[in-house]
Coordinates of C-alpha atoms in Angstrom, one line a residue:
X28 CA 0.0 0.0 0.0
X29 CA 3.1 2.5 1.1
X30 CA 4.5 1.9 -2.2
X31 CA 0.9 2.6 -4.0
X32 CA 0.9 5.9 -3.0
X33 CA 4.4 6.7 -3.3
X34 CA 3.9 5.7 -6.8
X35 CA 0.8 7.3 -7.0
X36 CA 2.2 10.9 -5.7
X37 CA 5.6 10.9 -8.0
X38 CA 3.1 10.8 -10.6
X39 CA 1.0 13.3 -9.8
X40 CA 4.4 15.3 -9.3
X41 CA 6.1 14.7 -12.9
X42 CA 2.5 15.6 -14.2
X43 CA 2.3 19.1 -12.4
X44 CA 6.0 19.3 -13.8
X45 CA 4.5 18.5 -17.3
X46 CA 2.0 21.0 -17.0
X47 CA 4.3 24.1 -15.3
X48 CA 6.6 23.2 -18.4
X49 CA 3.9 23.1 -20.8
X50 CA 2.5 26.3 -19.9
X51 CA 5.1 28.0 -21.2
X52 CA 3.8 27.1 -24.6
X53 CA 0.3 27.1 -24.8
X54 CA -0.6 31.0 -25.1
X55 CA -0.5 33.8 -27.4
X56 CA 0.4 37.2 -27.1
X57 CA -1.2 40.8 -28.4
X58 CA 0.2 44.2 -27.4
X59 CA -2.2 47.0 -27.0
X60 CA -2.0 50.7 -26.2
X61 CA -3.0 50.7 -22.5
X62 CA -0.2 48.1 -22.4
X63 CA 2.4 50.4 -23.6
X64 CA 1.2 53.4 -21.5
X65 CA 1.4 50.7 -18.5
X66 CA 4.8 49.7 -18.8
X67 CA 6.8 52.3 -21.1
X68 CA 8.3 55.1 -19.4
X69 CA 6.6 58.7 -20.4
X70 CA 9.6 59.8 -22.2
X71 CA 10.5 57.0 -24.0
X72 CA 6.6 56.4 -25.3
X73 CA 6.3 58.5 -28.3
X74 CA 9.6 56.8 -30.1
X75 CA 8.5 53.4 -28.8
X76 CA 4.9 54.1 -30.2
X77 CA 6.6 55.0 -33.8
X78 CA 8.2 51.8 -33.9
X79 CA 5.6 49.6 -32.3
X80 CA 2.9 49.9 -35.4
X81 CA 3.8 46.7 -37.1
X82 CA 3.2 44.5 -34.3
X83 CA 0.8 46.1 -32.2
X84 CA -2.9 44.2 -32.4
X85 CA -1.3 41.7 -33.8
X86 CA -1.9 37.8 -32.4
X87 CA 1.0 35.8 -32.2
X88 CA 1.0 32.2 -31.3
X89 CA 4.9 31.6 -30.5
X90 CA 6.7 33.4 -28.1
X91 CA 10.2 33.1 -30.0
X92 CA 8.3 35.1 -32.9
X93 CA 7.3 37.6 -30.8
X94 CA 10.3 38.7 -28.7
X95 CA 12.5 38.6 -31.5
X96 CA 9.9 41.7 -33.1
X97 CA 10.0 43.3 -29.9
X98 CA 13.6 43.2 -30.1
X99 CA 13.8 44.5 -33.4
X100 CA 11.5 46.9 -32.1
X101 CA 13.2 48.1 -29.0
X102 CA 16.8 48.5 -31.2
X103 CA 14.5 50.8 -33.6
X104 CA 13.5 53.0 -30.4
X105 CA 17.0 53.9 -29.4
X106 CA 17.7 54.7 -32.8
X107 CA 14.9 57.3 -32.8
X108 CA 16.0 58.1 -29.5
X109 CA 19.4 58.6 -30.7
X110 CA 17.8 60.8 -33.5
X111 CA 16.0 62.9 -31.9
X112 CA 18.5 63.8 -29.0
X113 CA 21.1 64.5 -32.0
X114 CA 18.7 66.9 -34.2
X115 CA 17.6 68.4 -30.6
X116 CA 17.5 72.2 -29.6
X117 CA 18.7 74.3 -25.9
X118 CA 14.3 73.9 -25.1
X119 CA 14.0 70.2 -25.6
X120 CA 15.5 67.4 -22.6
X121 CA 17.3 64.7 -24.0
X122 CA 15.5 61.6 -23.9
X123 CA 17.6 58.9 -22.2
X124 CA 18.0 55.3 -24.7
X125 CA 16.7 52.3 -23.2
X126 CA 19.2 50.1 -21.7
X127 CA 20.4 46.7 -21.1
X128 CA 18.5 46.7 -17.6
X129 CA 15.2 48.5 -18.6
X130 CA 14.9 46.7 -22.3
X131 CA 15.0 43.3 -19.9
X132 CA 12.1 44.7 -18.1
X133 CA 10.4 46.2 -21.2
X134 CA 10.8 42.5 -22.6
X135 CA 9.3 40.6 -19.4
X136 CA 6.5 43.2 -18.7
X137 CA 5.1 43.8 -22.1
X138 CA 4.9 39.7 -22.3
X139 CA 3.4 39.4 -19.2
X140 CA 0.8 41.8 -20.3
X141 CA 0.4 40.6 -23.6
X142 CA -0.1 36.9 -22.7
X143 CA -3.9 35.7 -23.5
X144 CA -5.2 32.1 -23.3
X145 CA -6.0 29.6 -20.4
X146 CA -3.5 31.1 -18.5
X147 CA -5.4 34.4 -18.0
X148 CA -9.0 32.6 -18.3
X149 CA -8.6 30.3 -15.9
X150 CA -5.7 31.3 -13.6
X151 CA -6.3 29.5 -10.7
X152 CA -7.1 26.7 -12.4
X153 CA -4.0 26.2 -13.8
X154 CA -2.4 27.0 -10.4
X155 CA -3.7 24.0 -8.4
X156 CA -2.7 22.1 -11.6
X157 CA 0.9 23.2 -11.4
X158 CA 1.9 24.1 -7.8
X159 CA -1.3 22.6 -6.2
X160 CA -1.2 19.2 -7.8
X161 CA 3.2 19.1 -7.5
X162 CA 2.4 19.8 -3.4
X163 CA -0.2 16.7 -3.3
X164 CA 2.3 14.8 -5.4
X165 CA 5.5 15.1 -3.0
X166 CA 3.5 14.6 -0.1
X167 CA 2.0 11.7 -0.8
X168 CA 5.6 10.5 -1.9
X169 CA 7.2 12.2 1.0
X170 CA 4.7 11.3 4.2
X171 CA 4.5 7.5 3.9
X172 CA 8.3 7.2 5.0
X173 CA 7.2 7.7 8.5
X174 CA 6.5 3.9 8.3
X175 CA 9.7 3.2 7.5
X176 CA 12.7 3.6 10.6
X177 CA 13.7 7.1 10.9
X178 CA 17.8 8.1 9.8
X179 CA 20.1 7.6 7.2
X180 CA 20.7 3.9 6.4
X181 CA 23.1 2.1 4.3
X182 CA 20.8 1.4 1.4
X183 CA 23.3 2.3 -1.6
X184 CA 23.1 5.7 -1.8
X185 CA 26.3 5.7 -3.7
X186 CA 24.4 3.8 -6.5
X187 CA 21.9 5.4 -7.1
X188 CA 20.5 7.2 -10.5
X189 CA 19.4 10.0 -8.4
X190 CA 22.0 11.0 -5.6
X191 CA 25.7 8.8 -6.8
X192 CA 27.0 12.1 -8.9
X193 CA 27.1 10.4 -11.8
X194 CA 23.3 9.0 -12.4
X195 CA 21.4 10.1 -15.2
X196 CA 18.6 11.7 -12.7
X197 CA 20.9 13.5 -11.1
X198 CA 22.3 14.8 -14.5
X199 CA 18.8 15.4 -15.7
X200 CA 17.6 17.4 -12.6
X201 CA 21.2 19.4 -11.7
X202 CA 20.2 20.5 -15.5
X203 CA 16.8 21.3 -15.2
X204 CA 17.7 23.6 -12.2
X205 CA 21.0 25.2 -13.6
X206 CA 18.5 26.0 -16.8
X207 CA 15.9 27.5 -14.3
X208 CA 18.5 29.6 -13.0
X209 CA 19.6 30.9 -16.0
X210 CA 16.5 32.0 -17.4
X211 CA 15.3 33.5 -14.5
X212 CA 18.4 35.6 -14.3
X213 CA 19.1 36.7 -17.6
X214 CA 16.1 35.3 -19.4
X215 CA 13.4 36.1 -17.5
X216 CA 10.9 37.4 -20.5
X217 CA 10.7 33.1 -21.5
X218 CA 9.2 32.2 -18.4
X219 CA 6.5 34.6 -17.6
X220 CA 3.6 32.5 -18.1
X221 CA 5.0 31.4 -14.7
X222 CA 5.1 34.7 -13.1
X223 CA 1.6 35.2 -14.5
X224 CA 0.5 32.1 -12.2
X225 CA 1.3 33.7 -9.4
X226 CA -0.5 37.0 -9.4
X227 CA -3.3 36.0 -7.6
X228 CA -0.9 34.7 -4.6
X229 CA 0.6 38.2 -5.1
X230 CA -2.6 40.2 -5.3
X231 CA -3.3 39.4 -2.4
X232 CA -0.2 39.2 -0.1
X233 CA 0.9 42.5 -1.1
X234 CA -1.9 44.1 -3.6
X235 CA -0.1 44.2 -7.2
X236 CA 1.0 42.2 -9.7
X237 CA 3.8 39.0 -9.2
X238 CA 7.3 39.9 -10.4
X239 CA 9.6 37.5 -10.9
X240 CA 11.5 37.6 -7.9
X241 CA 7.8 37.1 -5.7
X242 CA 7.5 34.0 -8.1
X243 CA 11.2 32.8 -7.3
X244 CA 10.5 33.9 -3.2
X245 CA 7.5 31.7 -3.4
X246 CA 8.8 28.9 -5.1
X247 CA 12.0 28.7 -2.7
X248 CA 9.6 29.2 0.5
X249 CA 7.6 26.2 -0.9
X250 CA 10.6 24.2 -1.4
X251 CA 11.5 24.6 2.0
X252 CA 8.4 23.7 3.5
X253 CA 7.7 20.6 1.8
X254 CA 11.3 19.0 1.5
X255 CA 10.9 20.4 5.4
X256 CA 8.2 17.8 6.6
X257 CA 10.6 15.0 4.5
X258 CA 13.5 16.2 6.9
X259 CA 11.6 16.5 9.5
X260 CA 10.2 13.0 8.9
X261 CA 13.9 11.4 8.1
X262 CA 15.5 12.7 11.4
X263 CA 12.1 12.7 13.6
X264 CA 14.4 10.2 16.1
X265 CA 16.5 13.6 16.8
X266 CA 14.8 16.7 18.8
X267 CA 17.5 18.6 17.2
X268 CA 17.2 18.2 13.7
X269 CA 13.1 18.5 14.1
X270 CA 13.9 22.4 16.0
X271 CA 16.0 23.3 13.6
X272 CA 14.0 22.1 11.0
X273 CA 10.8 23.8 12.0
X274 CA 13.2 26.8 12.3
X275 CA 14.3 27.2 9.1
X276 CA 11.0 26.9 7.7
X277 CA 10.0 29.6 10.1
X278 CA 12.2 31.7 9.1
X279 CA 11.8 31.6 5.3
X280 CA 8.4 31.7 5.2
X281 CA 7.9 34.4 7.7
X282 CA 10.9 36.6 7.7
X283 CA 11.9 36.3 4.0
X284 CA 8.7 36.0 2.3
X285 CA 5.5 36.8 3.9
X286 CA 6.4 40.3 5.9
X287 CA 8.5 41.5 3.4
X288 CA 5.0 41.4 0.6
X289 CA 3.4 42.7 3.7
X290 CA 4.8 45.8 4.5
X291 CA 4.7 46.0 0.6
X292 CA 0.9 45.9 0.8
X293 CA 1.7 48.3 3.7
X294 CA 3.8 51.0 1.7
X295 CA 6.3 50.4 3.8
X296 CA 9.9 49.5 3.4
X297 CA 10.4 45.8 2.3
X298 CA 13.0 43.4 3.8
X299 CA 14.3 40.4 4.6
X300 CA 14.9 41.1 8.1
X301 CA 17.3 38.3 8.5
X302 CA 19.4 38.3 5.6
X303 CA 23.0 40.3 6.8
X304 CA 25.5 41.8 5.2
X305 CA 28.0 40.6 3.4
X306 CA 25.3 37.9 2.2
X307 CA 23.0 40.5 1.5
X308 CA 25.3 42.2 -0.5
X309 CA 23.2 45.1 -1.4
X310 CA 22.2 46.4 1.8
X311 CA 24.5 49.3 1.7
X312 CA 23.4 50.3 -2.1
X313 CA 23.1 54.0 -2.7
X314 CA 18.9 53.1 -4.1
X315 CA 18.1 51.1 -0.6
X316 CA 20.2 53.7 1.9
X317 CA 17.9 56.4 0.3
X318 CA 14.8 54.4 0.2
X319 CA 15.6 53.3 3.9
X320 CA 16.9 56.8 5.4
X321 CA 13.6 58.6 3.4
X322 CA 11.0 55.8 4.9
X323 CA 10.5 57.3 8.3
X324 CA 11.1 55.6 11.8
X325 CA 10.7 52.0 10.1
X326 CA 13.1 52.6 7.4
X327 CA 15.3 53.5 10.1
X328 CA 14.9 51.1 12.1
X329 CA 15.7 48.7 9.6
X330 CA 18.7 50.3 8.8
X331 CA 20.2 50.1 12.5
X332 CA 18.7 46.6 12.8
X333 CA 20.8 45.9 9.7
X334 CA 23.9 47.1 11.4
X335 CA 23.9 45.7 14.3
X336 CA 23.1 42.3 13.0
X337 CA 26.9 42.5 11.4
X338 CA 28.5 44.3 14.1
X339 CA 26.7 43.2 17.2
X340 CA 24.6 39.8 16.6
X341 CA 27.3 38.1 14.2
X342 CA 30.3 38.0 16.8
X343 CA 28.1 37.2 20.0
X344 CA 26.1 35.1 18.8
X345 CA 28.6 33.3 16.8
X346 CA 31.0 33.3 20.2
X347 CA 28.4 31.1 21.7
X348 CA 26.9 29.0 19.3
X349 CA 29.1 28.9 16.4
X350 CA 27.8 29.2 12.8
X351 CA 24.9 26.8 13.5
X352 CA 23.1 29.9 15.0
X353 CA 22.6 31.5 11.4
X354 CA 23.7 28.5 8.9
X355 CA 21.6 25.6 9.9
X356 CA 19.0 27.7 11.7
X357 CA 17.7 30.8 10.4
X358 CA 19.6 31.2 6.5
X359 CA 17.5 30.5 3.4
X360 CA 20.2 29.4 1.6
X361 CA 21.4 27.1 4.5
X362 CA 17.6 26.0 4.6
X363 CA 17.5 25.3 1.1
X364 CA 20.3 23.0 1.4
X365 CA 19.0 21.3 4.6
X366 CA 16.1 20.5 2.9
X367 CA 15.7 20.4 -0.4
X368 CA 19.9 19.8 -0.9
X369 CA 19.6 17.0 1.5
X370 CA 19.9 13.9 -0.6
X371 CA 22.8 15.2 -2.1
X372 CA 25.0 16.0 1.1
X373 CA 27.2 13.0 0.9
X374 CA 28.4 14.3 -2.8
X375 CA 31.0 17.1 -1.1
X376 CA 34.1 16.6 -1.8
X377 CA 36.6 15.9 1.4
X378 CA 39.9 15.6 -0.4
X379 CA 42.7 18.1 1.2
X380 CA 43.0 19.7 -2.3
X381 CA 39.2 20.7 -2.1
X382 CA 39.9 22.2 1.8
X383 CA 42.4 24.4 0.0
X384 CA 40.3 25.8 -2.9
X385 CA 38.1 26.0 -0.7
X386 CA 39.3 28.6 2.0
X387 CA 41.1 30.7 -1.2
X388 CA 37.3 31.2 -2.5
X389 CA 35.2 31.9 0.1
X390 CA 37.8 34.6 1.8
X391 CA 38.5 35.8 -1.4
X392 CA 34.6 36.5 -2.0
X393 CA 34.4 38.2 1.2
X394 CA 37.6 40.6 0.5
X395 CA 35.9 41.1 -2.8
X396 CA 32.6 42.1 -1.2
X397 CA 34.5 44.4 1.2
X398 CA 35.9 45.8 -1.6
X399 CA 32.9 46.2 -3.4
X400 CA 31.1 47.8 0.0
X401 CA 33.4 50.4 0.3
X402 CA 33.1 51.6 -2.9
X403 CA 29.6 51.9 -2.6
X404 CA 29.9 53.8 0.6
X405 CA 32.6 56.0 -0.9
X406 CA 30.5 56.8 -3.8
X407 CA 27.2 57.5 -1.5
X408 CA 29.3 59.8 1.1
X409 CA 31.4 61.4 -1.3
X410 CA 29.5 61.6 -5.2
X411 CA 32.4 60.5 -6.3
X412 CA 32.2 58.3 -9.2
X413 CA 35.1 55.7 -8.9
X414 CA 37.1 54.5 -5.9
X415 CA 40.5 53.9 -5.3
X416 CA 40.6 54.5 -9.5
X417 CA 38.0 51.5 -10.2
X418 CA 34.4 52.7 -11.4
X419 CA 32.3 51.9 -8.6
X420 CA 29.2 51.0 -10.2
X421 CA 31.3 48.3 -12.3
X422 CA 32.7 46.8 -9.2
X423 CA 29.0 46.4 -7.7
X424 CA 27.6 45.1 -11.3
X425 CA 30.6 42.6 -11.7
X426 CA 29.8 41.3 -7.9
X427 CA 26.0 40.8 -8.8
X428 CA 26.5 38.9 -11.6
X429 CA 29.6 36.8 -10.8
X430 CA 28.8 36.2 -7.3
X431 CA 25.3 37.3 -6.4
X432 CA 23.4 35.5 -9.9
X433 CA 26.3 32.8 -11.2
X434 CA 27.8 31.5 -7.6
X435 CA 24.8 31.8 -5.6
X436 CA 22.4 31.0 -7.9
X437 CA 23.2 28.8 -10.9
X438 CA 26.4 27.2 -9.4
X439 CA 24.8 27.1 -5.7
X440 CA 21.7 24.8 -6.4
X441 CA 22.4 23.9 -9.7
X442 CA 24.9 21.7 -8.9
X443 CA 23.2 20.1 -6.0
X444 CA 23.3 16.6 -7.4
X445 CA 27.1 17.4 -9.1
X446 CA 29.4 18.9 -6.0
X447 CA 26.7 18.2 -2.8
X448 CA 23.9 20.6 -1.3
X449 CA 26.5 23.3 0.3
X450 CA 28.7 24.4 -2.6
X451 CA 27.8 28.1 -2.2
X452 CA 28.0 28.3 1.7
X453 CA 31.6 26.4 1.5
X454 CA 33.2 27.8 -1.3
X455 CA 31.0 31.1 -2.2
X456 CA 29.1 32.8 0.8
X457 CA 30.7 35.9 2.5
X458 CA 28.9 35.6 5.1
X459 CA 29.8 32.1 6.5
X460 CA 33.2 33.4 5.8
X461 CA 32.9 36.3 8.5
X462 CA 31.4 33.7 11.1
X463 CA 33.1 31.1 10.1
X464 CA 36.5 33.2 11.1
X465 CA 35.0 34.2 14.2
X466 CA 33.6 30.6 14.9
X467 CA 37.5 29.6 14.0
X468 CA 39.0 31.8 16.8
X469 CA 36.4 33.0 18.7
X470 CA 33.8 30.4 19.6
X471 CA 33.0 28.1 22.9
X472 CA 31.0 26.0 19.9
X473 CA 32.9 22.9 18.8
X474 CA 32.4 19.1 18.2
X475 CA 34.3 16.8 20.6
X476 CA 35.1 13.2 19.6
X477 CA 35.2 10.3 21.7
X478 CA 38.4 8.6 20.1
X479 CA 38.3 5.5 21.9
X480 CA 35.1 4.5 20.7
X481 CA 35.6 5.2 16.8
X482 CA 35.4 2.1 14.6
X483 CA 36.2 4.1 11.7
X484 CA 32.7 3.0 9.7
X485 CA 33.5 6.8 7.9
X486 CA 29.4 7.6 8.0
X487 CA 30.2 10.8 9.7
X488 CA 32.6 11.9 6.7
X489 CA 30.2 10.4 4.2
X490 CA 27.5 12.7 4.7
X491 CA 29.4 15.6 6.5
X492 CA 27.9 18.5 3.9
X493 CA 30.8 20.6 4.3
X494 CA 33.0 18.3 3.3
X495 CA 35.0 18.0 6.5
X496 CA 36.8 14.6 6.9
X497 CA 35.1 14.3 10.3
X498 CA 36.5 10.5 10.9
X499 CA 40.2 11.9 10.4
X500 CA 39.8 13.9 13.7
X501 CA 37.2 11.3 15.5
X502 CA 40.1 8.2 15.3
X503 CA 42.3 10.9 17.3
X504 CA 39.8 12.1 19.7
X505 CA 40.3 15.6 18.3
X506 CA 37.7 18.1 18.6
X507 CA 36.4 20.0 15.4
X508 CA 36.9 23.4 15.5
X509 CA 36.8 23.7 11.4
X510 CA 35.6 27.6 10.1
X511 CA 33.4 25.6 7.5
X512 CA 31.6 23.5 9.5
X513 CA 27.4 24.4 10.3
X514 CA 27.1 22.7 13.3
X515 CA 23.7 20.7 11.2
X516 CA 24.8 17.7 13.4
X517 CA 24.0 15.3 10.7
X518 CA 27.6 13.7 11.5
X519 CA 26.6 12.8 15.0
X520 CA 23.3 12.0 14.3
X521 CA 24.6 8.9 12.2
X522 CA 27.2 7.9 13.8
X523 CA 26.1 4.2 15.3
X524 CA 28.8 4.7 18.4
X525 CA 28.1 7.9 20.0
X526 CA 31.6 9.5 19.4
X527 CA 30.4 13.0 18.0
X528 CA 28.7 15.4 20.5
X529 CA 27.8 19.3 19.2
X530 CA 28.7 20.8 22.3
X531 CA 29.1 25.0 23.9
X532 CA 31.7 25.0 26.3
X533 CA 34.3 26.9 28.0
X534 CA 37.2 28.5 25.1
X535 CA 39.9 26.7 27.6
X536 CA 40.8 23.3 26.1
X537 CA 38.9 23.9 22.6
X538 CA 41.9 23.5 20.7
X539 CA 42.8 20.6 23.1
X540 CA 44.8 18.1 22.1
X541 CA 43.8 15.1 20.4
X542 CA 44.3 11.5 23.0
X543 CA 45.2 8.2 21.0
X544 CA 44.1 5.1 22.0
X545 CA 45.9 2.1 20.5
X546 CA 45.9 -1.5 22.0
X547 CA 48.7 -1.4 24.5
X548 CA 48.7 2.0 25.0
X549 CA 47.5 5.9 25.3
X550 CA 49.0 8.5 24.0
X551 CA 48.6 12.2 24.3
X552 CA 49.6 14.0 21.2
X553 CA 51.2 17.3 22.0

């Protein structure tokens, strides 16, 4: 029966895939003239209107057809543009061209609005057959593993089409989500039938229309949640994994997705309030320091909440409980890999040559993003245009799209089922570089190991998600005191001998040294 409605929910899962992926097909598209006014800046309008005749009322039935004429149509535009600033006189503004950024917008926008079909007929129709069926689908797949006995077990893992690395599921799903990422970065005008599904859910959380980041928001959130209660379910026999669980759904759902669209609704300044610099790289932009400091009491409240979480709740908090306090309990992108990441855990590499590469990157991203920070600063304080003679608005474009769209995004969950579930917090995020060095140094958090009763079985450095070869320092009852690790306990949890213990005690005798016990003898390594 268990395996009926296992069956019976993967199904219904691939078939709300089907349907999300068909949906992208299945409309057409017509531009109108409230459209334009909607979307095109006032400026801009007449030159876009000149250019916009040949396609305007016209029904398209493919996509590709259609963006490549609004391309065309957009490149005609700026050439008007261009015209008229050149043939302009001392009683006429220039008109400013439309860019890179804005002709993105233009493109995903004029789409969206342009879309007709089943999608806009019968929109929450095809919601509950996309989203609402996929939820049904990986519960009823999900759930019936509470009959089976709770932790991991050694059932092949390393052989399997899904989570060895090299399986042609894996393959097929570390592409589907690289893709994903990619289009919703750069391409986001292909995959607005799927922001379209979500403007009811955004109507009314925070009273407008979804963008694509509300549909991203969403879909991470409900990623969480549901690869959540399969966590929650696999490590139900630990109190610890089901609190911290619960926690990072918490956290993602409340603090990063529902009061943010809230205070939206509001007309109030929106947030994640517990996403912190350097991770939330953008924090001290010059557009979000005005917005903030021009928002009244709330705005600045969020701005001093913002700096003290880097200057005041990092260190402390960090001093007594390690990166575990942020990383495995509150962090989206920790709780992403908890969860939904969690198959793939045993996949990170633990080879001393990947240790090294490691601490080069992530540091390296952090002095980048300090780098990039000050400029920003520099440019806000001062007007100034450049900083120490780098263009400062090249330096923060550069970081967003190597590090903030590439690493986090289409490197960091992409390759889930290629490199494990925690390639951007070990070898990307700024952020778990800045605890992780006061964690490293700083920290009564660590992980003793109970030497004597190591049998070497190596689970705990099989499905350590860092990549920490955690049996290396349990054979020589040496505590782990590694900058990388998370403190997600998963180590302890499966080791069958009781050696590991996440512990927060006294600094003295953290970097203690390790006590060998051999068959004639005990030695302590000094």
């Amino acid at each position: 029966m268990t395996k009926i409605i296992q069956k019976t929910g993967m199904a219904l899962f691939i078939a709300a895939i089907a349907i999300l992926i068909g949906s992208l097909f299945i409309s057409n598209y017509q531009l109108a003239d409230e459209v334009l006014k909607e979307v095109i800046s006032e400026s801009q309008l007449p030159h876009f209107k000149q250019n916009i005749e040949e396609i305007k009322g016209r029904t398209y039935t493919s996509k590709f057809i259609f963006l490549n004429d609004l391309d065309k149509v957009i490149q005609s535009t700026n050439t008007s543009i261009n015209d008229y600033n050149q043939i302009g006189n001392q009683n006429l503004d220039n008109v400013s061209s439309i860019d890179d950024y804005n002709a993105g917008e233009y493109k995903v926008k004029l789409t969206k609005k342009a879309t007709q079909g089943i999608l806009t007929d019968h929109s929450l129709l095809m919601l509950w057959l996309t989203f609402g069926l996929g939820i049904i689908g990986a519960l009823l797949y999900i759930i019936p593993k509470i009959a089976k006995s709770p932790g991991i077990k050694n059932d092949h893992i390393f052989h399997s089409a899904n989570t060895s690395g090299k399986g042609w599921i894996g393959y097929i799903i570390g592409g589907l989500l690289i893709l994903f990422y990619v289009l919703l970065y750069w391409y986001p005008q292909y995959i607005t039938e799927w922001i379209l599904l979500m403007d009811p859910i955004s109507y009314s959380l925070n009273g407008g229309e979804a963008s694509r980041w509300f549909f991203y928001g969403f879909l991470y959130t409900l990623a969480i949640v549901v690869m959540g209660v399969r966590m929650i379910i696999k490590y139900r026999h630990s109190k610890y994994h089901i609190i911290r669980t619960i926690s990072v759904m918490f956290f993602q759902t409340a603090f990063a997705f529902l009061i943010p669209e809230i205070l939206i609704r509001l007309n109030q300044p929106s947030m994640d309030l517990k996403n912190i610099w350097p991770l939330n790289y953008n924090f001290f932009y010059d557009y979000n320091l005005e917005s903030l400091l021009s928002s009244g009491n709330l705005g600045l409240f969020m701005l001093i909440w913002g700096i003290l979480l880097i200057v005041l709740a990092v260190p402390l908090f960090s001093y007594f409980y390690g990166k575990r306090w942020y990383c495995s309990w509150v962090c989206g992108c920790g709780g992403l890999a908890e969860t939904l990441g969690d198959p793939y855990r045993q996949l990170s590499d633990k080879s001393v040559k990947a240790w090294k590469i490691e601490r080069w990157m992530i540091h390296g991203v952090l002095v980048f993003a300090i780098v990039m920070t000050s400029a920003v600063l520099y440019t806000f304080f001062t007007g100034s245009g450049s900083f120490l003679f780098m263009d400062s608005y090249t330096i923060r474009q550069v970081y967003g799209f190597l590090i903030g769209a590439a690493f986090a995004g289409v490197v960091g969950v992409g390759f889930y089922p290629f490199m494990g579930n925690r390639v951007w917090c070990r070898f990307g995020c700024p952020l778990a570089a800045y605890i992780g060095l006061v964690q490293r140094f700083k920290s009564r958090f660590r992980i003793t190991t109970n030497g004597g009763q190591c049998i070497s079985c190596g689970n705990c450095s099989t499905y350590c998600e860092m990549g920490i070869d955690v049996r290396w320092y349990a054979q020589r009852g040496q505590n782990i005191i590694r900058s990388s690790c998370v403190g997600c306990g998963i180590c302890s949890s499966v080791c069958p001998r009781g050696v590991l213990k996440l512990e927060n005690g006294p600094e003295a005798g953290r970097f203690g040294a390790p006590i060998l016990i051999g068959n004639k003898s005990i030695t302590l390594e000094k």
